[in-house]
Short mmCIF file of C-alpha atoms in Angstrom, two decimals:
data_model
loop_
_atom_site.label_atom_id
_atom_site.label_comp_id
_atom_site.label_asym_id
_atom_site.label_seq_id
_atom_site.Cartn_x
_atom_site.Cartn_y
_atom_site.Cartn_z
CA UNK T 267 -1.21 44.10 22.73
CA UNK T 268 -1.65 41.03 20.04
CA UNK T 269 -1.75 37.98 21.89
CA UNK T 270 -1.57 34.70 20.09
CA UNK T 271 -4.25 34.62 18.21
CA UNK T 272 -3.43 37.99 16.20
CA UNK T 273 0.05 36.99 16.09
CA UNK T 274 -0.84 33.87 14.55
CA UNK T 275 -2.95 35.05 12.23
CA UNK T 276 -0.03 37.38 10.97
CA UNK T 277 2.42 34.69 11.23
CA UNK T 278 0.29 32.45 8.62
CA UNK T 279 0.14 35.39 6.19
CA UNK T 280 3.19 36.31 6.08
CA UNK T 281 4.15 32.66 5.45
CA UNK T 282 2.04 32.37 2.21
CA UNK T 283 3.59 36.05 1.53
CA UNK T 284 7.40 35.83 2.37
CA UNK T 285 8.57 32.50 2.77
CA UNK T 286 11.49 30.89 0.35
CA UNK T 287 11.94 34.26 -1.17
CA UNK T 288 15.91 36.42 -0.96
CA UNK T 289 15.90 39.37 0.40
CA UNK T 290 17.56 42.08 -2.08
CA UNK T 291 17.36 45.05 -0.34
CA UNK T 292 16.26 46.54 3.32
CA UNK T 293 15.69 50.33 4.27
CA UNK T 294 15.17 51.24 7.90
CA UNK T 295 12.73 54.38 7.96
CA UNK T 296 13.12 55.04 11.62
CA UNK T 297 16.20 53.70 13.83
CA UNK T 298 13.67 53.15 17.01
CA UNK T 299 12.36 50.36 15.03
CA UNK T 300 15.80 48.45 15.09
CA UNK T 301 16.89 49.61 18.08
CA UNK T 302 16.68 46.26 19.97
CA UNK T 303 19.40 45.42 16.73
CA UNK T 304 22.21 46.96 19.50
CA UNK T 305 24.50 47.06 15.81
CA UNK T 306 22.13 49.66 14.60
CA UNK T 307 20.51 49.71 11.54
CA UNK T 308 23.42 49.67 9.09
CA UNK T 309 24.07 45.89 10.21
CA UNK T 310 20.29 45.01 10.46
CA UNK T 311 20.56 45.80 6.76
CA UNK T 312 23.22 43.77 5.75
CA UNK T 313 22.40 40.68 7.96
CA UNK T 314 19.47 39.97 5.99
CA UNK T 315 20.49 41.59 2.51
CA UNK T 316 21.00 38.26 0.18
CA UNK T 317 19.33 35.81 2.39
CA UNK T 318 16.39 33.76 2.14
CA UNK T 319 12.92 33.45 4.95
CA UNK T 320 13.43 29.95 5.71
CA UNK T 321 10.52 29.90 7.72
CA UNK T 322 8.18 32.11 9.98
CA UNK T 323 7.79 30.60 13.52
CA UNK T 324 5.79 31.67 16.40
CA UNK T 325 6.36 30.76 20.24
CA UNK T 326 3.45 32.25 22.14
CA UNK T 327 3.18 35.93 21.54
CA UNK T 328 6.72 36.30 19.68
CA UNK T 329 7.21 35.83 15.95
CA UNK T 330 10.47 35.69 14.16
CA UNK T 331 11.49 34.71 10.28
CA UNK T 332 14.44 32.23 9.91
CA UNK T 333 17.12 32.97 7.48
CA UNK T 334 18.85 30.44 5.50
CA UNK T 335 22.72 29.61 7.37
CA UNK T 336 25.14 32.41 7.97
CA UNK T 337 28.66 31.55 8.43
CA UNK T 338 28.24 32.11 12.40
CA UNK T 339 25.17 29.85 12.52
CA UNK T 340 21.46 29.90 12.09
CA UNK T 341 19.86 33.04 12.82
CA UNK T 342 16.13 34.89 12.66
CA UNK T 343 14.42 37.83 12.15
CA UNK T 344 12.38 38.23 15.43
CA UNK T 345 9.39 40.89 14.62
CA UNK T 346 8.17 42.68 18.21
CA UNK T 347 4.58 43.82 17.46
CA UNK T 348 4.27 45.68 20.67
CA UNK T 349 1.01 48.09 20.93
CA UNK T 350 0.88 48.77 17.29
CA UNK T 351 3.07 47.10 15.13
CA UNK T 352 1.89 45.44 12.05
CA UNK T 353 3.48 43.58 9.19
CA UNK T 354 2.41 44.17 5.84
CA UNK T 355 2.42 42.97 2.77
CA UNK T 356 2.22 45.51 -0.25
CA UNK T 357 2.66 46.19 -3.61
CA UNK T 358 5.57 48.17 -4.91
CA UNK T 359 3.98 50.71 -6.30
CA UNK T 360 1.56 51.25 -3.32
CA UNK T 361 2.06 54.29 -1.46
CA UNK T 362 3.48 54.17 1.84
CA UNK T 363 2.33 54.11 5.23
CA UNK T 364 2.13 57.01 7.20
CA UNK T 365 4.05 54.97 10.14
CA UNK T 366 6.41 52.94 7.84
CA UNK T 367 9.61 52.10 9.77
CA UNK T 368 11.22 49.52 7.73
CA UNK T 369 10.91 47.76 3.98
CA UNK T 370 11.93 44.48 2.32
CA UNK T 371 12.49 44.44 -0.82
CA UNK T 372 13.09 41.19 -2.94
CA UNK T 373 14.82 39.75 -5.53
CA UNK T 374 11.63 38.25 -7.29
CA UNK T 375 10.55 41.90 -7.59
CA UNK T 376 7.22 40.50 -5.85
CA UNK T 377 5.31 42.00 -2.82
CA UNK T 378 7.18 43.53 -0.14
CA UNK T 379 7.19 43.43 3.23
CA UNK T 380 6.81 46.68 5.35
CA UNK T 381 7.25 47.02 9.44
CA UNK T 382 4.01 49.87 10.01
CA UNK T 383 4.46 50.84 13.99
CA UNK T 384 2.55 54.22 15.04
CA UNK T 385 3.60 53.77 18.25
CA UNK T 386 7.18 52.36 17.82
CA UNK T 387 6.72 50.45 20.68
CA UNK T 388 7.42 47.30 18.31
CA UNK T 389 10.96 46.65 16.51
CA UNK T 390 12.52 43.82 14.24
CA UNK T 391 15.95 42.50 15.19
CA UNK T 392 18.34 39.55 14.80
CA UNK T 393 19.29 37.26 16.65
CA UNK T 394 21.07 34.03 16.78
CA UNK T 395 18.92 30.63 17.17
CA UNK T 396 19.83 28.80 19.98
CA UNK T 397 17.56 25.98 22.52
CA UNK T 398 14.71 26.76 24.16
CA UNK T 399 12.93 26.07 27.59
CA UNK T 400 10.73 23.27 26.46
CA UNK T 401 12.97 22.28 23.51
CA UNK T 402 13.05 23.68 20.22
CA UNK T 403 15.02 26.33 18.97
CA UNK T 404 13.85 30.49 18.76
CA UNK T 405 15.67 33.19 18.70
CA UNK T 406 17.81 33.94 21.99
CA UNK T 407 15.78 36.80 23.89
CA UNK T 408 12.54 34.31 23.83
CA UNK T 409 14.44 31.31 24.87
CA UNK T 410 12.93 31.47 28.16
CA UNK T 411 9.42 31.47 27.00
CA UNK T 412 7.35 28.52 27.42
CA UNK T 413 5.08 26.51 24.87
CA UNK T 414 1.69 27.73 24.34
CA UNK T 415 -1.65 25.69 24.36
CA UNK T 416 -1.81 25.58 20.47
CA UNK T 417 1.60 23.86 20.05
CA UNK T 418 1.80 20.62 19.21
CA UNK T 419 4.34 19.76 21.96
CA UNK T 420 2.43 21.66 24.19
CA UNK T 421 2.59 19.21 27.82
CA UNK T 422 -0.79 20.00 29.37
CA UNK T 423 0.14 18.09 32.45
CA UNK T 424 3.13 19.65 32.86
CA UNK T 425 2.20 23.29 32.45
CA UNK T 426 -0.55 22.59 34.91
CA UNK T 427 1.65 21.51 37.38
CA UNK T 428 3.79 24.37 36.70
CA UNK T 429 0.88 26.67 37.84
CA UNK T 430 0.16 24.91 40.81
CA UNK T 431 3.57 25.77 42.02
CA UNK T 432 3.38 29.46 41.30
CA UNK T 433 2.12 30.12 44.82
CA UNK T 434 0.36 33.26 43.11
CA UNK T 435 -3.38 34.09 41.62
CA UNK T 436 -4.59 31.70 38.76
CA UNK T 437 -4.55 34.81 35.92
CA UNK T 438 -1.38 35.75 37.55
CA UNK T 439 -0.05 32.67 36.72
CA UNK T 440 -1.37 32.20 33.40
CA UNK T 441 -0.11 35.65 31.90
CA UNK T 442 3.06 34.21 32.97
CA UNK T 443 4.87 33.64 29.85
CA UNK T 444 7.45 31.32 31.14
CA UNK T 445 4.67 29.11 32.80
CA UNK T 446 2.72 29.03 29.60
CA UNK T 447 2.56 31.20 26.70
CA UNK T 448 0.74 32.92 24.52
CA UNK T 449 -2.77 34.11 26.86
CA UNK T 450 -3.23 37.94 27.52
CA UNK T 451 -5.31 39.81 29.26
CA UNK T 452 -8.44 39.20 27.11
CA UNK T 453 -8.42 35.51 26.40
CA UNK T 454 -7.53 34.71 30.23
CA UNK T 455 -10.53 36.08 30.99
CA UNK T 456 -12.49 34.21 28.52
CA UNK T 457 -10.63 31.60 29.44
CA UNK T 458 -11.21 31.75 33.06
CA UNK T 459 -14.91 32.31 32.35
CA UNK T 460 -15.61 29.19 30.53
CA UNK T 461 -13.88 27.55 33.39
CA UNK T 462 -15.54 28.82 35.83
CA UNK T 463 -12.87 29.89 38.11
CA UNK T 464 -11.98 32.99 39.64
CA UNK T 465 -8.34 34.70 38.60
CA UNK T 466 -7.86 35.45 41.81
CA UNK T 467 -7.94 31.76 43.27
CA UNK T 468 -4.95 30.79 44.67
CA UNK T 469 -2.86 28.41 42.30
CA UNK T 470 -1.66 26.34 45.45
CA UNK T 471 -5.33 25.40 45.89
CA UNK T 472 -6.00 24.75 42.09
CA UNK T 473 -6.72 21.26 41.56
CA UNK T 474 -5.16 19.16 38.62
CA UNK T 475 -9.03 19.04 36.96
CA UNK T 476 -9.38 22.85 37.36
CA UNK T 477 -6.00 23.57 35.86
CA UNK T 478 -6.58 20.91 32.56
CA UNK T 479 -10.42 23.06 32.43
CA UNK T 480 -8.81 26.45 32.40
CA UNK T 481 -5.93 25.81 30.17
CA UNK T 482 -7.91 23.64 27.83
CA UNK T 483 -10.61 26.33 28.28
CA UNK T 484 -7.93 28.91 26.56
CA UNK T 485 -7.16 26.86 23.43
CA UNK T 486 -10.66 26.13 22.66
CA UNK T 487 -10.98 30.21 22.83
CA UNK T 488 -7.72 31.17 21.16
CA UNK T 489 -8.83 28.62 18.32
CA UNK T 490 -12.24 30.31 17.70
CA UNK T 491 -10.59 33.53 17.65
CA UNK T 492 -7.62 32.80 15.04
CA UNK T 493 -10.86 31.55 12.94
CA UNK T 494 -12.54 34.86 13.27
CA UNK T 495 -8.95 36.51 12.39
CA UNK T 496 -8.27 37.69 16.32
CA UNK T 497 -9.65 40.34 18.15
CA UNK T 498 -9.42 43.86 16.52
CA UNK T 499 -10.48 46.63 19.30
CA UNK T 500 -8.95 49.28 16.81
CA UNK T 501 -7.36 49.93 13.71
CA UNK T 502 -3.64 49.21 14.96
CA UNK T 503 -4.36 45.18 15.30
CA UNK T 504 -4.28 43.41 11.27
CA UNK T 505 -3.64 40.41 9.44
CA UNK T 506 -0.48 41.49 6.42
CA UNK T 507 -3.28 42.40 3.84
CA UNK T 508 -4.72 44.99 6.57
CA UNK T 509 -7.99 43.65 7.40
CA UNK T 510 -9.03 43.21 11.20
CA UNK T 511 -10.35 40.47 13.18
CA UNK T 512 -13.87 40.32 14.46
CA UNK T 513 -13.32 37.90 17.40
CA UNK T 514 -14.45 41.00 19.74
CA UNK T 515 -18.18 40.06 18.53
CA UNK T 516 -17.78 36.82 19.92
CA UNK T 517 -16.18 37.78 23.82
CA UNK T 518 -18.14 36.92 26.66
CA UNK T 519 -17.05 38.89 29.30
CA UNK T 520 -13.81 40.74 28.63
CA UNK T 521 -14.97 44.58 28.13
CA UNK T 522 -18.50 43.37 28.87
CA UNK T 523 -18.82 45.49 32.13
CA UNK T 524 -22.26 46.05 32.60
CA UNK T 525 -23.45 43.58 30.42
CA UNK T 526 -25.58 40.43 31.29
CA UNK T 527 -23.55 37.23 30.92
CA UNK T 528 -24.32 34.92 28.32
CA UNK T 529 -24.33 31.96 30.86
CA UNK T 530 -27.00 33.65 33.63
CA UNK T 531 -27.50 37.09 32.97
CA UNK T 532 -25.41 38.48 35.76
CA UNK T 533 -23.75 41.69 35.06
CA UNK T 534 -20.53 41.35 34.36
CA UNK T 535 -18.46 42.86 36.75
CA UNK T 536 -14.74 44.69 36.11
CA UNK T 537 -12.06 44.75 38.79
CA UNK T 538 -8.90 46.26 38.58
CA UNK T 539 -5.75 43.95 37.54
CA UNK T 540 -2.15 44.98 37.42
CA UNK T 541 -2.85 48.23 35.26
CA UNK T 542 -5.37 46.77 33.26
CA UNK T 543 -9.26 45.42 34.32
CA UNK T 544 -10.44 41.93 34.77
CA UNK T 545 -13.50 41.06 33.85
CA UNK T 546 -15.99 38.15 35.45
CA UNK T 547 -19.59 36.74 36.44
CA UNK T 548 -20.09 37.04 40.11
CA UNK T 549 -22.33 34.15 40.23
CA UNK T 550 -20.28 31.73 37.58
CA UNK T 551 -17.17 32.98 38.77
CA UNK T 552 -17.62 33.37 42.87
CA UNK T 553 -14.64 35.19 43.98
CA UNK T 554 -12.77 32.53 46.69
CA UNK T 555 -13.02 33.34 50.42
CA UNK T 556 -8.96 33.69 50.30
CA UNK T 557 -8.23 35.47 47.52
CA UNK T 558 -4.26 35.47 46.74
CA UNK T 559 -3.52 39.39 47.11
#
């Protein structure tokens, strides 16, 4: 699943590809890519048929492109990558993707942009702008997502005191996307790594240093990675002109199981974690005596 990084990266393309310029005409490929559009795909059509990208915003893991003002009031485009949704931009005249679900033409007759999902887990829908937890306005099924540490109005004290009321684990709590936003499975264990801490510590017991290390800890991580283009671990994860990221080079411990870590040379060891694995150094990351469950 993208996390920030990757969705950032996206989110920058497709505003040097796609914003300012009117939509002319829309083609849905596959209705399970709209189908979070509870109008259907008819009405996806027309909402954005003869309106202009406004913008492309990003909250966390969740992108959406604003439209210029409807008679109802300001509305978006919000783009759900899922496991394998990408958004591209292409050529006319290039051939199209095996997984193509939906196109956007435009009136400049310029590069369009195509929803690719092999998956279909993703979907593009709109949605009506309205305030948002944290201030700000996104489209209304994020609206109870909180900022993420790359936002300028991010409140560092504030989300840290947020965690420290969780009364749950500390990568519990910061996979929490209504805590703070925007950290996944892989960069929480970077994250968590560079810190030092355990994601099983108790957040009751975190202190207000320990919370400002690991969260500062994840920006200084996501950062490096949007610089290296995000972390590609396949061919489903790319930027709109369909290159990958190479952050993966760069990880210190997440799928390093085995490996020495590049602190003391402990093998990294992997744990299982809500469906997924966790990954840590058993000497720079002791495991606390009272582990939350």
């Amino acid at each position: 699943m993208p996390e920030l990084p990757e969705v950032e990266v996206v989110r920058r393309g497709l505003a040097d590809h796609v914003l300012d310029r009117k939509v002319a005409e829309v083609t849905v490929a596959h209705p399970r890519a709209v189908r979070r559009h509870v109008e259907g795909g008819a009405d996806f059509a027309a909402r954005l048929v003869g309106r202009t990208i406004t913008g492309v915003r990003r909250r966390g893991k969740y992108l959406w492109l604003e439209l210029d003002h409807a008679e109802d009031g300001e509305d978006a485009v919000l783009a759900h990558l899922g496991m394998s949704g990408q958004m591209l931009v292409a050529d006319a005249d290039r051939p199209d993707e095996t997984h193509l679900r939906v196109r956007l033409r435009f009136a400049d007759a310029g590069p369009e942009l195509r929803f690719v999902d092999q998956r279909t887990f993703g979907g593009l829908s709109v949605h009506p702008l309205v305030p948002a937890v944290g201030g700000g306005l996104v489209p209304d099924p994020v609206a109870h997502i909180a900022r993420d540490p790359m936002d300028p109005a991010f409140d560092l004290d504030d989300a840290v005191a947020a965690i420290r009321r969780r009364r749950t684990g500390l990568k519990r709590a910061l996979l929490d996307q209504t805590v703070v936003s925007g950290i996944g499975n892989i960069y929480a264990d970077e994250a968590l790594w560079r810190a030092r801490l355990h994601g099983s510590r108790p957040t009751e017991g975190l202190t207000r240093g320990q919370g400002r290390a690991v969260l500062g800890a994840a920006a200084t991580v996501m950062n490096e990675a949007l610089t290296a283009g995000g972390t590609s671990f396949d061919a489903l994860y790319v930027n709109v002109n369909g290159a990958s990221g190479y952050f993966d080079r760069s990880l210190a411990v997440y799928g390093q199981a085995d490996r020495p870590c590049p602190r003391c040379g402990t093998p990294i060891r992997r744990d299982p974690f809500m469906n997924r694995s966790s990954y840590t150094c058993p000497r720079c990351q002791p495991r606390p005596r009272n582990p939350h469950p």
